[in-house]
XYZ file of C-alpha atoms in Angstrom:
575
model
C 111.181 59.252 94.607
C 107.000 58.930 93.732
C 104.969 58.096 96.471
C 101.946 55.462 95.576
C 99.197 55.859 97.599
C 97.261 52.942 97.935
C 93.878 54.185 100.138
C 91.374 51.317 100.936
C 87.969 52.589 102.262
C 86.920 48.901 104.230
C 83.619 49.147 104.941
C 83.992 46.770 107.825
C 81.343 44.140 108.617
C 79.477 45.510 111.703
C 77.657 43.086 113.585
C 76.308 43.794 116.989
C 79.367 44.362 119.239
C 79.397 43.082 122.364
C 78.160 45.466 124.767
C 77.838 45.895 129.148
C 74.589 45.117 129.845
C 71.324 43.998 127.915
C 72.048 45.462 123.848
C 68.500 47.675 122.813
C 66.282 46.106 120.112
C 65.379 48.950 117.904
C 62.913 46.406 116.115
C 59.351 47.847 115.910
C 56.486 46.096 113.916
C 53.935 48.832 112.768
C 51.337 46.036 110.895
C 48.783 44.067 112.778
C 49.418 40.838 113.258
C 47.513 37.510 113.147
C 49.393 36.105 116.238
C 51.828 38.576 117.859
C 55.467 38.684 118.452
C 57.253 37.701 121.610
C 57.664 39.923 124.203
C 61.010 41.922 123.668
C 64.016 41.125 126.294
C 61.646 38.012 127.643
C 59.741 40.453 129.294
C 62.153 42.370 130.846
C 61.323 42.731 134.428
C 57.648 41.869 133.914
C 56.200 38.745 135.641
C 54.391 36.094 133.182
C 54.825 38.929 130.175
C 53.550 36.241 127.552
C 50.474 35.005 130.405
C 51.252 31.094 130.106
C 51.103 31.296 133.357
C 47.545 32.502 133.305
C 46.669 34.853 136.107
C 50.147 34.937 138.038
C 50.842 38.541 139.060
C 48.190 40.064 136.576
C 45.317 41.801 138.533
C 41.714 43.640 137.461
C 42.434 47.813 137.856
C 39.500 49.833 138.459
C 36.253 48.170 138.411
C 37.221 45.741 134.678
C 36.548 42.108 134.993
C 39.821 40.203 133.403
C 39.562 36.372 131.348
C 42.582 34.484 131.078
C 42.370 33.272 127.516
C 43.885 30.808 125.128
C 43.261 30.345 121.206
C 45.923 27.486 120.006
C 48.988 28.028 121.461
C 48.397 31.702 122.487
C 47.329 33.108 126.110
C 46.399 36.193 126.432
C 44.353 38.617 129.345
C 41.432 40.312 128.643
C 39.882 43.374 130.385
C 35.939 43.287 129.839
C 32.858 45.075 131.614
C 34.745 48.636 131.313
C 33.039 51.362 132.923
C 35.280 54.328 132.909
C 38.651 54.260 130.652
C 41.297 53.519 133.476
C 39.585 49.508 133.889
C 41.671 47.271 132.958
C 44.394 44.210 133.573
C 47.563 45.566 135.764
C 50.896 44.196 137.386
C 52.357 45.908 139.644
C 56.438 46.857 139.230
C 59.149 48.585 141.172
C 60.814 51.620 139.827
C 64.102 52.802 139.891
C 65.208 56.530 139.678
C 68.163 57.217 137.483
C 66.982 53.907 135.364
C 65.626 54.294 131.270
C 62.550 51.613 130.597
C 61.489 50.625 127.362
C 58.117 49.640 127.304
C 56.291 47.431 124.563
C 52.938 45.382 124.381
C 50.782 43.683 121.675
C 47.307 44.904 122.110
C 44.113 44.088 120.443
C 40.165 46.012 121.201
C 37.136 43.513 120.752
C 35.781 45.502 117.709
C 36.562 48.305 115.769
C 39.507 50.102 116.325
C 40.245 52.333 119.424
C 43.350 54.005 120.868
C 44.864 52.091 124.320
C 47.414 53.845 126.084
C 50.214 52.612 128.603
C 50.446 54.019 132.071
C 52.103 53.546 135.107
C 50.696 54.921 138.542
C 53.121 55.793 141.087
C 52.522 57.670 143.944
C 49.416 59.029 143.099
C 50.845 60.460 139.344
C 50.387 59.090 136.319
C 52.984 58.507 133.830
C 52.205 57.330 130.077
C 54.589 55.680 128.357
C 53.086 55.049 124.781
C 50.253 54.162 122.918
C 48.820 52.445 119.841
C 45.606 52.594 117.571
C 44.620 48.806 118.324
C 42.196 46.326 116.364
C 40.126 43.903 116.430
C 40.955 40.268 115.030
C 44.551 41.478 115.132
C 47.231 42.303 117.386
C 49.136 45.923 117.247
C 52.347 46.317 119.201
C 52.724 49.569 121.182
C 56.265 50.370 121.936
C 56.986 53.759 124.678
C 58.966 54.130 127.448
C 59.591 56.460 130.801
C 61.795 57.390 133.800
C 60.575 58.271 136.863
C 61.939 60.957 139.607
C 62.288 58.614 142.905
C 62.249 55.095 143.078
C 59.517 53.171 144.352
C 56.468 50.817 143.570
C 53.873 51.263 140.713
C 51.017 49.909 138.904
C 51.039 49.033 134.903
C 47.754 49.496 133.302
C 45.890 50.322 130.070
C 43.647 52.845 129.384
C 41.439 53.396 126.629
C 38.458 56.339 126.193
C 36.444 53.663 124.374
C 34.448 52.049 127.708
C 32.241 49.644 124.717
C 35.414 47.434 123.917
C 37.774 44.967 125.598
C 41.280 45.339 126.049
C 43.098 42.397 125.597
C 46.820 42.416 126.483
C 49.809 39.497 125.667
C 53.260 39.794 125.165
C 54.449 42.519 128.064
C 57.966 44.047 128.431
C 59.420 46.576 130.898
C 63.449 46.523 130.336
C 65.780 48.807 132.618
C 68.682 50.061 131.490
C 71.764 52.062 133.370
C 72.496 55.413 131.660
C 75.720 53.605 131.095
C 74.159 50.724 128.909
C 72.033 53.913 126.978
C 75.719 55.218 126.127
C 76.679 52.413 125.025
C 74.167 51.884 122.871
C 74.863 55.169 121.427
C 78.510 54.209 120.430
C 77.369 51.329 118.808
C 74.904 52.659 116.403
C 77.089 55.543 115.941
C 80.104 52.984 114.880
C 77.656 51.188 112.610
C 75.723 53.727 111.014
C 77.764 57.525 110.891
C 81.534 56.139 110.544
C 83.562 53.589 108.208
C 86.619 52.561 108.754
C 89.466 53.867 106.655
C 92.569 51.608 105.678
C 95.319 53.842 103.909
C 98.437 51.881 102.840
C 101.720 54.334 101.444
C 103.843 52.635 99.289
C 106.199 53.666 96.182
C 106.758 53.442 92.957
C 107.679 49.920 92.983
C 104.813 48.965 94.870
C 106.814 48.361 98.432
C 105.282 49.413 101.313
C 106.634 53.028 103.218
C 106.732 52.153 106.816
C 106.755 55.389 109.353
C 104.517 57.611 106.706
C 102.918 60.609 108.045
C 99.014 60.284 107.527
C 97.254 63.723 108.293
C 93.034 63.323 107.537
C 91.401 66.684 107.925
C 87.186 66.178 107.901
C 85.861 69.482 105.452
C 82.252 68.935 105.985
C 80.082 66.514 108.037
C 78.176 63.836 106.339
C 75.141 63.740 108.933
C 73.082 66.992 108.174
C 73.239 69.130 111.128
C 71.734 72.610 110.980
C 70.095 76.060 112.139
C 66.846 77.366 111.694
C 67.887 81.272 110.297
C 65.821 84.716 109.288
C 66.195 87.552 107.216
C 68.472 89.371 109.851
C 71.440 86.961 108.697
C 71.524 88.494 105.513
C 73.090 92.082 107.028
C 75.459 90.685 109.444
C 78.967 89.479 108.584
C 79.301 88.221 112.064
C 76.580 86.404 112.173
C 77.019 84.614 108.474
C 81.301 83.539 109.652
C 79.270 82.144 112.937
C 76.663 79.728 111.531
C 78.771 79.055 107.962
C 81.489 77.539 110.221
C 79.091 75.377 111.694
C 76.067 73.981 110.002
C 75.254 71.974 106.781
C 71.788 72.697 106.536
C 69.236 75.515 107.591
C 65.403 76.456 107.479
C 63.533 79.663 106.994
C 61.454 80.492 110.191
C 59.629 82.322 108.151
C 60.459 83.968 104.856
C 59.328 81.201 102.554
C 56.397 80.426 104.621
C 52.786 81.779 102.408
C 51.763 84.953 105.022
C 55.607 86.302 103.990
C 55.729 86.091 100.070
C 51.978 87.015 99.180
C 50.649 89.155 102.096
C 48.405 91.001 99.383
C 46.499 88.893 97.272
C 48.070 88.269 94.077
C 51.442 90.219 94.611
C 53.666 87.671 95.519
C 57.580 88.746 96.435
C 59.971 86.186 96.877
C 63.031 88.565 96.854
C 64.039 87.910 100.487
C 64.221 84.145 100.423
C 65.480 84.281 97.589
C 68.242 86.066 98.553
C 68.733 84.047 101.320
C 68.550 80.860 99.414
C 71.117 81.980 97.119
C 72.820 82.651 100.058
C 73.363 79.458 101.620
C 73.975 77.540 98.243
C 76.973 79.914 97.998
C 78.290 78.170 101.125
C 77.196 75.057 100.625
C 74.839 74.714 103.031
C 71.545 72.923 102.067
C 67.922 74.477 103.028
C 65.068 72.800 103.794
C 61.500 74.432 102.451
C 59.362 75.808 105.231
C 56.708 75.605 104.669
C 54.009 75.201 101.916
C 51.080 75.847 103.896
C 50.844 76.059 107.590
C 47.176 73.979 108.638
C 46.953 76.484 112.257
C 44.289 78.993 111.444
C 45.925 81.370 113.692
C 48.446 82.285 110.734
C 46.381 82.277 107.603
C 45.987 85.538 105.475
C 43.298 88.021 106.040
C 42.627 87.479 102.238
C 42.379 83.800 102.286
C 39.935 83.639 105.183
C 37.659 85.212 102.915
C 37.479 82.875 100.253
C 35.613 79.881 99.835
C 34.778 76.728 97.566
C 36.568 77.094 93.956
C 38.051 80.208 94.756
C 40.248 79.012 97.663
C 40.486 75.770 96.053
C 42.399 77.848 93.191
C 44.184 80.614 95.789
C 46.057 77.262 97.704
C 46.398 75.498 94.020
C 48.082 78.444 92.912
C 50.327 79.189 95.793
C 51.081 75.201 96.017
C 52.420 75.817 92.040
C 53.879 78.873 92.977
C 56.530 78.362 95.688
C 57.213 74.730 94.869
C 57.920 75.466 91.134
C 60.397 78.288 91.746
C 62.726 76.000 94.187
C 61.957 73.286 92.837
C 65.251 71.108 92.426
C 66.990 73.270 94.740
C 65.715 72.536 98.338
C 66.871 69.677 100.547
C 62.798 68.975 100.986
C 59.597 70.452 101.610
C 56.990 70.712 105.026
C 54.235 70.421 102.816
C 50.927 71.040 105.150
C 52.694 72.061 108.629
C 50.922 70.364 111.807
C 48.383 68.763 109.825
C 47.428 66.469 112.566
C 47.029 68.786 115.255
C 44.824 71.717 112.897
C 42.485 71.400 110.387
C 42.200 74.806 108.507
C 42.422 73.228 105.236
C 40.593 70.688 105.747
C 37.991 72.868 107.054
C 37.856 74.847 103.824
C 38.724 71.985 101.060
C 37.207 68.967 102.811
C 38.548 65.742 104.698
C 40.753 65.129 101.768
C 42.522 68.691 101.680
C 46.070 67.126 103.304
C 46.004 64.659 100.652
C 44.977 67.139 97.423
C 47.776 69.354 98.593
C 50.579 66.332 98.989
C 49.513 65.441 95.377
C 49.342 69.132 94.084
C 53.307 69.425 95.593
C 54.185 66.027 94.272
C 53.212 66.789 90.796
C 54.846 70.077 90.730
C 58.059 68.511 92.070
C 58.570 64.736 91.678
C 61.807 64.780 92.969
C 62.225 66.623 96.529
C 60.782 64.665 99.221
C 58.104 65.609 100.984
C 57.923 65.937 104.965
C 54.940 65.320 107.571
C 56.289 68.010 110.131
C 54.519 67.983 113.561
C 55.214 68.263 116.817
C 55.024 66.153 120.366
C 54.757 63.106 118.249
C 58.150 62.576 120.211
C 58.026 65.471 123.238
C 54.448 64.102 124.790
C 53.051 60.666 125.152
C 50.026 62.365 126.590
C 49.024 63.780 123.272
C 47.298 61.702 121.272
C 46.750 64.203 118.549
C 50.531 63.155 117.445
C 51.318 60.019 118.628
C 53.331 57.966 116.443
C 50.382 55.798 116.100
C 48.097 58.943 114.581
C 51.508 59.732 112.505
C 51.106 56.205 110.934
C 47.541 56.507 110.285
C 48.389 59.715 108.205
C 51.152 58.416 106.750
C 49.103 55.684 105.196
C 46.828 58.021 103.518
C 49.528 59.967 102.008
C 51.974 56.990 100.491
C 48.933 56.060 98.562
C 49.075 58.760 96.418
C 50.327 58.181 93.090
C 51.480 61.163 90.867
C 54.495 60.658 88.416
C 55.102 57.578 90.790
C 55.452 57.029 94.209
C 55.236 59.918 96.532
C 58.496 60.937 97.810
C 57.741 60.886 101.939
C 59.698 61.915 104.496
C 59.061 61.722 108.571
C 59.023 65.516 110.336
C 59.563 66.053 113.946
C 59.605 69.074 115.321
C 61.188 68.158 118.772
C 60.281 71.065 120.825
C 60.810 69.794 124.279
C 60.488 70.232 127.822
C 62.285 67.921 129.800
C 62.485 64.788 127.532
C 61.336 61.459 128.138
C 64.334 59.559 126.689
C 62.993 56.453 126.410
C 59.665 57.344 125.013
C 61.709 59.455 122.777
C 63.953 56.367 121.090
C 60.720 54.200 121.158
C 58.458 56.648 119.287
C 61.724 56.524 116.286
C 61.539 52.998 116.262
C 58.158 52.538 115.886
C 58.576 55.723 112.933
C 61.599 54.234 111.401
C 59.820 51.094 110.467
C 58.436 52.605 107.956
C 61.517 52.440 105.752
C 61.322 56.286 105.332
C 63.421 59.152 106.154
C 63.456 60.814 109.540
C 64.337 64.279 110.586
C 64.415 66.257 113.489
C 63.370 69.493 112.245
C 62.905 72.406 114.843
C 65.144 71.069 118.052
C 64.962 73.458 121.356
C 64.154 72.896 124.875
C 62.530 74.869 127.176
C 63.222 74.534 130.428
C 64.667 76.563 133.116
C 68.806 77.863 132.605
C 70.164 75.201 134.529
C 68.974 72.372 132.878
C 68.377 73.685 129.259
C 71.683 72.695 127.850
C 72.085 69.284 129.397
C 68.276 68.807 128.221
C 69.618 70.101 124.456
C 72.122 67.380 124.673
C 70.330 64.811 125.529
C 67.848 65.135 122.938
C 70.595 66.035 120.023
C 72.829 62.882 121.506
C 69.654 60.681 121.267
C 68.401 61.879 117.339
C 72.611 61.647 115.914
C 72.588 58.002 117.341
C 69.374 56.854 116.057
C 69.993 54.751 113.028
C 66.394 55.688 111.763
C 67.258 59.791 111.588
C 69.059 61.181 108.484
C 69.823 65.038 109.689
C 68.378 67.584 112.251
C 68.029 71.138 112.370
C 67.840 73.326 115.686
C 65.269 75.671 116.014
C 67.297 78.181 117.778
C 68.521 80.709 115.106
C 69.650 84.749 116.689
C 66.772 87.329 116.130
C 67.201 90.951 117.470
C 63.646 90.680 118.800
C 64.312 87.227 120.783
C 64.603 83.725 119.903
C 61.683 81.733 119.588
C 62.134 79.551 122.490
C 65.908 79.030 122.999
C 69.033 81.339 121.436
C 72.356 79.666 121.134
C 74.340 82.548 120.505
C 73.806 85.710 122.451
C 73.725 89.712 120.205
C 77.608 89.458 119.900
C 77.780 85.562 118.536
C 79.262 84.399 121.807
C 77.785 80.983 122.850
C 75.210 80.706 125.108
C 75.397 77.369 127.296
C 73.300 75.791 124.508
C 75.696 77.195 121.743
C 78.483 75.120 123.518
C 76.557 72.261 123.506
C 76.550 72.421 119.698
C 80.202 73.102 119.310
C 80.941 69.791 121.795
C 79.293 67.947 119.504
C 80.758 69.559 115.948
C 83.880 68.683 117.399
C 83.278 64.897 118.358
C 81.268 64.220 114.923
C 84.202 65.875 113.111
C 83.018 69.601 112.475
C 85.764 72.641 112.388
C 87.649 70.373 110.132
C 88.700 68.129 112.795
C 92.323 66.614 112.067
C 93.228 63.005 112.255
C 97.272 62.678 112.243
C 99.201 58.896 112.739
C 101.895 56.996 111.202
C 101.805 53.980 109.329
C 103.106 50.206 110.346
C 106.084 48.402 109.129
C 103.326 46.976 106.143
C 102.661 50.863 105.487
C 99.207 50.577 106.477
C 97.344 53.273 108.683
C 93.844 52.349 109.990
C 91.164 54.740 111.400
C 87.527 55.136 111.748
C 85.876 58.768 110.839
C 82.534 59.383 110.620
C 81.052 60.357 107.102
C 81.825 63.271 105.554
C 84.457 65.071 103.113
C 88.098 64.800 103.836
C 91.335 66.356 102.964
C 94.200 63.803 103.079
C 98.107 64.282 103.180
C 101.127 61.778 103.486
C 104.531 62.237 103.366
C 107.363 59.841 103.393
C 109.881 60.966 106.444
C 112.722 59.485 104.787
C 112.370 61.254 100.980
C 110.347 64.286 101.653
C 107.792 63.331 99.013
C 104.650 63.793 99.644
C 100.663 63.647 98.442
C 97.537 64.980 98.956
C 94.139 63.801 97.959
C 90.423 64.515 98.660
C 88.023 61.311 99.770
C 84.261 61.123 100.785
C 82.572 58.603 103.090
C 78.965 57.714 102.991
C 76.435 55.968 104.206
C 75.908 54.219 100.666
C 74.130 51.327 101.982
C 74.715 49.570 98.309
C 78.214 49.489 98.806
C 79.831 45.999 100.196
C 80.616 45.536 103.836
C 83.346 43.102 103.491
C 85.382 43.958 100.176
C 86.971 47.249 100.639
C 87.403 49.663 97.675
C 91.370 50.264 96.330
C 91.989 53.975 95.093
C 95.405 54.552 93.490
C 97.009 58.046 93.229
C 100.515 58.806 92.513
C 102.344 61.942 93.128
């Protein structure tokens, strides 16, 4: 007898499930507003968050006189008569250890524009949980968060370096949540944005259903990009090569594509070894992000290229920017185009205030097609640098997504994600307030350092936190083996047996569906078999018990936001 196989992919409708506790608002508004939004959660566990109440439980901190204010229907606090950058307007709160805040405000200066920071005093240490580039005549919302180490009583407040303006504050929210509410906020997103339900129905030749069928769904490759950073050392080592090809989708060159590695002499350029390792990694089917086009830290510039100036460097970066992006182009997952431009200014220093934005252009009219990454770090590791803050990020961004060469730039959102110990909260805060932007976000160099009996539930944390993120489309560790060390963290140690942090990894393969993970069931009396899988590439076999016929087939589930959420697609093989 022929087996029909009737396999519906239902892309389920997935509205906010039910959850314990208080569901997160990923929401994040990144323009400045007339009037601003709400305070998110009602203000949490703030005290008169919107101020209708005028002055109830909002106090002057340091030496700032505070106005109650109202314009229409809209209160607000103001903090005027700043002396040093700690006056301001404060509440005070009580803290809980072992609890995850999310913090927002809407916050607007008196003129000009001038960054304002969150921070919370407790015991006599300061802890920042955000900030935001506010304006005048409009209100900016600054969205953070924290933990703290022992519970007890503290002190909101805002801070800003500019003593000349006023700080003026509506719209407050400080929202705990129980690690067991942040899990569960993780499952959500994960069911609604890495997995799709799959409906299989079995049936034969005459179209009846085959009750008792034996489904077996074996995941080939993960749909969510999850890599390694790797160097040249891979290249000689079988061991190494069966280790990371049986794990990872996606990789970046520490350092062999990088400008220092392919033209250390001035106008003898070798690209043998990365291309050798790019050819590599397409034989495996693993995808490579390009690292980098130029690197902005003077520390790592070429002896030759120090010595140029004017039209002759001009030309030395306009030819290595044609160079290296020409050769791959079309065959890189995307590029870092000026590494860490917001923390150095080499270029910029050289070419002008407009270098960043010459070179984005050069890269986008060379290549049209591959998208093109901001890549910096602490923009998600420290709220204390303001150098990165998503706020600076945004400003940046700006600059670059008006560039118009054979279109629309191609943008992408790079963090680098080398932590210490993470700040959760600020961490899911500072990709909401990214991820409005529409554009896609990657974590691109992942490792923690911190000491060896924390590192790997650190790693977790911060891998757990970037898969559930609806806003982040792949991550890549930076944590590949080198004989001379790791950079900061190895996940393997010299004979490719996992380090703590390795395991970490291979936990979470196995629960997104990596080392072809097998789904096996039966289907009902209707010859239906229901399942959710995350997306990816699949090997599927059924067999009828009762006939010993059998069929195989290969599926794919995406992301494909295009595709309907409530009519589910009908594939028809027979065997």
């Amino acid at each position: 007898m022929k087996l029909l196989l009737l396999l519906v992919l239902c892309i389920l409708s997935l509205s906010r499930c039910e959850s314990k506790g208080v569901p997160y608002d990923y929401s994040a508004t990144i323009e400045c507003l007339e009037i601003p939004l709400k305070p998110q959660y009602n203000g949490g566990i703030i005290v008169n968050p919107d101020l209708r109440d005028g002055p109830q439980a909002w106090t002057p901190f340091g030496n700032a006189k505070i106005d109650f204010r109202k314009i229409g229907h809209h209160n607000f606090v103001v903090a005027r008569e700043r002396k040093q950058p700690y006056d301001s307007v404060s509440q005070k709160v009580h803290l809980e250890k072992g609890l995850l805040y999310t913090f927002s405000a809407w916050l607007q200066v008196s003129k000009g524009k001038a960054p304002v920071k969150a921070v919370f005093k407790k015991n006599g240490e300061y802890k920042h949980a955000g900030s935001v580039v506010a304006e005048s005549k409009c209100w900016s919302m600054l969205k953070g968060g924290l933990t703290v180490d022992e519970s007890g009583p503290a002190e909101l407040y805002f801070e800003s370096d500019d003593t000349t303006v006023e700080i003026w504050v509506d719209s407050v929210s400080l929202q705990p949540f129980t690690q067991e509410e942040w899990n569960s906020h993780h499952k959500q997103s994960i069911k609604k944005e890495r997995k799709r339900t799959v409906r299989i129905r079995a049936v034969n030749s005459k179209g009846e259903p085959l009750p008792k069928a034996t489904i077996s769904i074996e995941q080939r490759k993960l749909g969510f990009p999850f890599g390694c950073e790797v160097e040249k050392n891979i290249l000689g080592d079988k061991v190494y090569q069966n280790w990371f090809t049986q794990r990872f989708t996606v990789t970046t060159f520490a350092n062999e594509m990088k400008w220092y590695s392919t033209e250390n002499v001035r106008g003898k350029e070798d690209y043998s070894t990365a291309d050798a390792m790019l050819s590599f990694f397409k034989k495996h089917g693993i995808a490579v992000r390009g690292h980098n086009i130029l690197w902005n830290d003077p520390k790592y510039q070429l002896q030759w290229l120090n010595s140029l100036s004017g039209r002759e460097f001009y030309d030395a970066v306009k030819r290595r920017v044609l160079s290296v992006v020409s050769r791959y182009k079309g065959q890189l997952e995307s590029w870092d185009v000026v590494n860490e431009n917001l923390h150095f200014s080499y270029f910029e220093s050289k070419m002008g205030t407009t270098a960043s934005y010459k070179i984005y252009k050069m890269a986008q009219a060379f290549d049209p097609t591959t998208t093109k990454f901001m890549n910096e770090y602490n923009t998600l590791e420290e709220p204390r640098d303001s150098e990165s803050s998503p706020a600076r990020y945004l400003q940046k961004l700006r600059e670059l997504k008006s560039i118009r060469v054979c279109g629309n730039i191609s943008l992408g959102i790079g963090l680098e994600s080398h932590f210490k110990k993470p700040n959760i909260p600020y961490m899911r805060s500072a990709l909401d307030t990214l991820g409005a932007t529409g554009l896609p976000i990657w974590l691109t160099e992942v490792d923690v350092e911190a000491p060896p009996n924390v590192q790997a539930k650190y790693f977790e944390q911060v891998l757990r936190e970037g898969h559930a993120h609806p806003q982040v489309k792949g991550i890549v560790t930076w944590a590949g083996y080198s004989p001379t060390g790791c950079y900061r963290m190895c996940l393997t140690d010299g004979n490719f047996k996992n380090l703590p942090t390795g395991d970490v990894v291979d936990k979470l393969l196995h629960e997104w569906g990596g080392f072809r993970r097998q789904t096996k069931g039966v289907t009902d009396a209707d010859g239906f078999y229901e399942v959710s899988l995350f997306h990816g590439d699949y090997d599927l076999k059924i067999s009828d018990p009762l006939t010993n016929a059998k069929t195989s087939h290969r599926f794919k589930l995406t992301s494909d936001v295009s595709s309907s959420h409530t009519q589910p697609s009908a594939f028809v093989f027979r065997v």
